[in-house]
Amino acid sequence: ERPRIALVTGASSGIGEATVRALASEGFETIAAARRLERCQRLSAEVDALFLDGPLAQVDAARKELITDRLLDVINVGLR
């Protein structure tokens, strides 16, 4: 089965944060992109504790190359 991967921007609060929680609860490999990484770290800890099947990666949304790199990392892990 192929991994279900979601990239969510604005993930540190509001609709983005709610989207991360919803996708993680459905087992998605979730990449949370946001400028406020400290909030993503808090969200990551909460998501990991609640939804072990949907790990969360965080990345600074202002650095596009990091989003690409992290997306490739998640895809590669899921395909092993």
Tab-separated table of N, CA and C in Angstrom:
chain	number	residue	atom	x	y	z
A	1	GLU	N	0.838	-1.183	0.000
A	1	GLU	CA	0.000	0.000	0.000
A	1	GLU	C	0.879	1.241	0.000
A	2	ARG	N	0.535	2.196	-0.818
A	2	ARG	CA	1.285	3.446	-0.884
A	2	ARG	C	0.977	4.312	0.343
A	3	PRO	N	1.976	5.034	0.819
A	3	PRO	CA	1.716	5.914	1.962
A	3	PRO	C	0.812	7.072	1.549
A	4	ARG	N	-0.038	7.479	2.455
A	4	ARG	CA	-0.865	8.667	2.226
A	4	ARG	C	-0.138	9.825	2.883
A	5	ILE	N	0.257	10.785	2.067
A	5	ILE	CA	1.085	11.895	2.529
A	5	ILE	C	0.339	13.200	2.302
A	6	ALA	N	0.387	14.066	3.305
A	6	ALA	CA	-0.250	15.378	3.192
A	6	ALA	C	0.739	16.457	3.600
A	7	LEU	N	0.787	17.516	2.816
A	7	LEU	CA	1.565	18.705	3.145
A	7	LEU	C	0.565	19.782	3.542
A	8	VAL	N	0.681	20.266	4.778
A	8	VAL	CA	-0.238	21.279	5.286
A	8	VAL	C	0.561	22.539	5.587
A	9	THR	N	0.227	23.628	4.922
A	9	THR	CA	0.873	24.907	5.219
A	9	THR	C	0.038	25.653	6.248
A	10	GLY	N	0.683	26.564	6.960
A	10	GLY	CA	-0.022	27.287	8.017
A	10	GLY	C	-0.427	26.369	9.155
A	11	ALA	N	0.389	25.361	9.404
A	11	ALA	CA	0.026	24.291	10.324
A	11	ALA	C	0.200	24.638	11.800
A	12	SER	N	0.721	25.802	12.110
A	12	SER	CA	0.992	26.103	13.512
A	12	SER	C	-0.223	26.628	14.267
A	13	SER	N	-1.316	26.937	13.556
A	13	SER	CA	-2.518	27.418	14.245
A	13	SER	C	-3.730	27.356	13.322
A	14	GLY	N	-4.890	27.572	13.907
A	14	GLY	CA	-6.123	27.710	13.145
A	14	GLY	C	-6.491	26.512	12.285
A	15	ILE	N	-6.938	26.800	11.075
A	15	ILE	CA	-7.390	25.757	10.158
A	15	ILE	C	-6.259	24.794	9.825
A	16	GLY	N	-5.045	25.310	9.655
A	16	GLY	CA	-3.908	24.441	9.346
A	16	GLY	C	-3.653	23.429	10.453
A	17	GLU	N	-3.683	23.891	11.693
A	17	GLU	CA	-3.472	22.986	12.832
A	17	GLU	C	-4.587	21.943	12.900
A	18	ALA	N	-5.822	22.378	12.706
A	18	ALA	CA	-6.950	21.442	12.736
A	18	ALA	C	-6.835	20.422	11.609
A	19	THR	N	-6.353	20.858	10.464
A	19	THR	CA	-6.182	19.950	9.330
A	19	THR	C	-5.132	18.897	9.638
A	20	VAL	N	-4.025	19.311	10.258
A	20	VAL	CA	-2.981	18.355	10.646
A	20	VAL	C	-3.559	17.305	11.591
A	21	ARG	N	-4.302	17.739	12.571
A	21	ARG	CA	-4.891	16.795	13.533
A	21	ARG	C	-5.842	15.815	12.838
A	22	ALA	N	-6.666	16.327	11.945
A	22	ALA	CA	-7.634	15.470	11.245
A	22	ALA	C	-6.927	14.457	10.352
A	23	LEU	N	-5.919	14.900	9.604
A	23	LEU	CA	-5.199	13.992	8.717
A	23	LEU	C	-4.412	12.952	9.505
A	24	ALA	N	-3.777	13.389	10.590
A	24	ALA	CA	-3.020	12.451	11.421
A	24	ALA	C	-3.943	11.383	12.009
A	25	SER	N	-5.149	11.793	12.377
A	25	SER	CA	-6.084	10.827	12.957
A	25	SER	C	-6.527	9.788	11.932
A	26	GLU	N	-6.380	10.116	10.646
A	26	GLU	CA	-6.716	9.182	9.570
A	26	GLU	C	-5.500	8.400	9.079
A	27	GLY	N	-4.341	8.594	9.743
A	27	GLY	CA	-3.149	7.817	9.417
A	27	GLY	C	-2.265	8.396	8.336
A	28	PHE	N	-2.458	9.657	7.970
A	28	PHE	CA	-1.608	10.278	6.961
A	28	PHE	C	-0.222	10.566	7.519
A	29	GLU	N	0.783	10.402	6.689
A	29	GLU	CA	2.114	10.931	6.965
A	29	GLU	C	1.977	12.425	6.712
A	30	THR	N	2.108	13.231	7.727
A	30	THR	CA	1.779	14.646	7.615
A	30	THR	C	3.021	15.510	7.734
A	31	ILE	N	3.191	16.405	6.770
A	31	ILE	CA	4.259	17.388	6.813
A	31	ILE	C	3.605	18.715	7.159
A	32	ALA	N	3.957	19.254	8.305
A	32	ALA	CA	3.393	20.516	8.761
A	32	ALA	C	4.375	21.636	8.448
A	33	ALA	N	3.975	22.533	7.589
A	33	ALA	CA	4.824	23.664	7.211
A	33	ALA	C	4.274	24.937	7.841
A	34	ALA	N	5.145	25.658	8.526
A	34	ALA	CA	4.730	26.894	9.185
A	34	ALA	C	5.960	27.729	9.495
A	35	ARG	N	5.739	29.015	9.699
A	35	ARG	CA	6.848	29.892	10.090
A	35	ARG	C	7.184	29.735	11.566
A	36	ARG	N	6.171	29.442	12.375
A	36	ARG	CA	6.368	29.354	13.835
A	36	ARG	C	6.649	27.901	14.223
A	37	LEU	N	7.897	27.517	14.109
A	37	LEU	CA	8.259	26.120	14.334
A	37	LEU	C	8.047	25.669	15.767
A	38	GLU	N	8.141	26.592	16.720
A	38	GLU	CA	7.934	26.192	18.119
A	38	GLU	C	6.506	25.693	18.314
A	39	ARG	N	5.557	26.269	17.611
A	39	ARG	CA	4.169	25.781	17.713
A	39	ARG	C	4.033	24.430	17.018
A	40	CYS	N	4.770	24.244	15.933
A	40	CYS	CA	4.744	22.942	15.259
A	40	CYS	C	5.350	21.863	16.142
A	41	GLN	N	6.369	22.221	16.909
A	41	GLN	CA	6.981	21.251	17.814
A	41	GLN	C	5.969	20.797	18.863
A	42	ARG	N	5.201	21.731	19.398
A	42	ARG	CA	4.151	21.391	20.370
A	42	ARG	C	3.105	20.500	19.708
A	43	LEU	N	2.681	20.880	18.511
A	43	LEU	CA	1.694	20.091	17.784
A	43	LEU	C	2.235	18.704	17.477
A	44	SER	N	3.500	18.629	17.104
A	44	SER	CA	4.131	17.352	16.795
A	44	SER	C	4.078	16.414	17.997
A	45	ALA	N	4.393	16.939	19.174
A	45	ALA	CA	4.362	16.116	20.384
A	45	ALA	C	2.942	15.621	20.669
A	46	GLU	N	1.961	16.491	20.498
A	46	GLU	CA	0.575	16.105	20.740
A	46	GLU	C	0.106	15.058	19.729
A	47	VAL	N	0.429	15.269	18.466
A	47	VAL	CA	0.010	14.339	17.415
A	47	VAL	C	0.667	12.984	17.615
A	48	ASP	N	1.954	12.978	17.923
A	48	ASP	CA	2.654	11.709	18.155
A	48	ASP	C	2.027	10.940	19.309
A	49	ALA	N	1.608	11.651	20.352
A	49	ALA	CA	1.012	11.002	21.514
A	49	ALA	C	-0.377	10.430	21.195
A	50	LEU	N	-1.107	11.093	20.317
A	50	LEU	CA	-2.483	10.683	20.045
A	50	LEU	C	-2.621	9.727	18.866
A	51	PHE	N	-1.839	9.961	17.818
A	51	PHE	CA	-2.033	9.236	16.562
A	51	PHE	C	-0.702	8.659	16.092
A	52	LEU	N	-0.310	7.553	16.636
A	52	LEU	CA	1.001	6.993	16.317
A	52	LEU	C	1.128	6.575	14.865
A	53	ASP	N	0.020	6.337	14.171
A	53	ASP	CA	0.087	5.931	12.774
A	53	ASP	C	0.274	7.095	11.827
A	54	GLY	N	0.168	8.302	12.289
A	54	GLY	CA	0.287	9.461	11.398
A	54	GLY	C	1.355	10.429	11.850
A	55	PRO	N	2.628	10.078	11.686
A	55	PRO	CA	3.692	10.939	12.188
A	55	PRO	C	3.687	12.314	11.538
A	56	LEU	N	4.202	13.272	12.253
A	56	LEU	CA	4.228	14.655	11.806
A	56	LEU	C	5.666	15.104	11.619
A	57	ALA	N	5.927	15.674	10.480
A	57	ALA	CA	7.220	16.308	10.237
A	57	ALA	C	6.975	17.804	10.224
A	58	GLN	N	7.935	18.558	10.665
A	58	GLN	CA	7.762	20.005	10.643
A	58	GLN	C	8.842	20.632	9.788
A	59	VAL	N	8.507	21.745	9.174
A	59	VAL	CA	9.459	22.420	8.311
A	59	VAL	C	9.108	23.897	8.235
A	60	ASP	N	10.125	24.730	8.121
A	60	ASP	CA	9.936	26.171	8.003
A	60	ASP	C	9.355	26.480	6.627
A	61	ALA	N	8.137	26.997	6.588
A	61	ALA	CA	7.448	27.251	5.322
A	61	ALA	C	8.136	28.325	4.486
A	62	ALA	N	8.981	29.117	5.100
A	62	ALA	CA	9.684	30.162	4.363
A	62	ALA	C	10.849	29.602	3.550
A	63	ARG	N	11.210	28.360	3.794
A	63	ARG	CA	12.348	27.748	3.092
A	63	ARG	C	11.853	26.593	2.230
A	64	LYS	N	11.548	26.919	0.980
A	64	LYS	CA	10.948	25.944	0.067
A	64	LYS	C	11.799	24.700	-0.115
A	65	GLU	N	13.107	24.857	-0.109
A	65	GLU	CA	13.974	23.695	-0.307
A	65	GLU	C	13.836	22.697	0.842
A	66	LEU	N	13.543	23.186	2.040
A	66	LEU	CA	13.339	22.287	3.169
A	66	LEU	C	12.039	21.505	3.029
A	67	ILE	N	11.009	22.157	2.493
A	67	ILE	CA	9.744	21.450	2.269
A	67	ILE	C	9.971	20.307	1.291
A	68	THR	N	10.657	20.595	0.191
A	68	THR	CA	10.938	19.567	-0.810
A	68	THR	C	11.750	18.430	-0.211
A	69	ASP	N	12.807	18.762	0.523
A	69	ASP	CA	13.658	17.740	1.135
A	69	ASP	C	12.869	16.876	2.108
A	70	ARG	N	12.036	17.502	2.939
A	70	ARG	CA	11.280	16.751	3.944
A	70	ARG	C	10.221	15.867	3.283
A	71	LEU	N	9.595	16.379	2.239
A	71	LEU	CA	8.617	15.587	1.510
A	71	LEU	C	9.276	14.347	0.920
A	72	LEU	N	10.454	14.514	0.342
A	72	LEU	CA	11.179	13.365	-0.216
A	72	LEU	C	11.569	12.377	0.876
A	73	ASP	N	11.970	12.869	2.044
A	73	ASP	CA	12.306	11.986	3.166
A	73	ASP	C	11.110	11.128	3.559
A	74	VAL	N	9.948	11.753	3.682
A	74	VAL	CA	8.757	11.020	4.090
A	74	VAL	C	8.363	9.999	3.036
A	75	ILE	N	8.437	10.385	1.776
A	75	ILE	CA	8.098	9.461	0.691
A	75	ILE	C	9.054	8.273	0.706
A	76	ASN	N	10.337	8.528	0.837
A	76	ASN	CA	11.327	7.449	0.828
A	76	ASN	C	11.134	6.489	1.995
A	77	VAL	N	10.829	6.994	3.167
A	77	VAL	CA	10.584	6.120	4.326
A	77	VAL	C	9.337	5.282	4.089
A	78	GLY	N	8.295	5.888	3.532
A	78	GLY	CA	7.056	5.176	3.286
A	78	GLY	C	7.169	4.092	2.230
A	79	LEU	N	8.126	4.228	1.323
A	79	LEU	CA	8.276	3.253	0.238
A	79	LEU	C	9.190	2.092	0.600
A	80	ARG	N	9.824	2.143	1.759
A	80	ARG	CA	10.734	1.050	2.173
A	80	ARG	C	9.980	-0.164	2.592
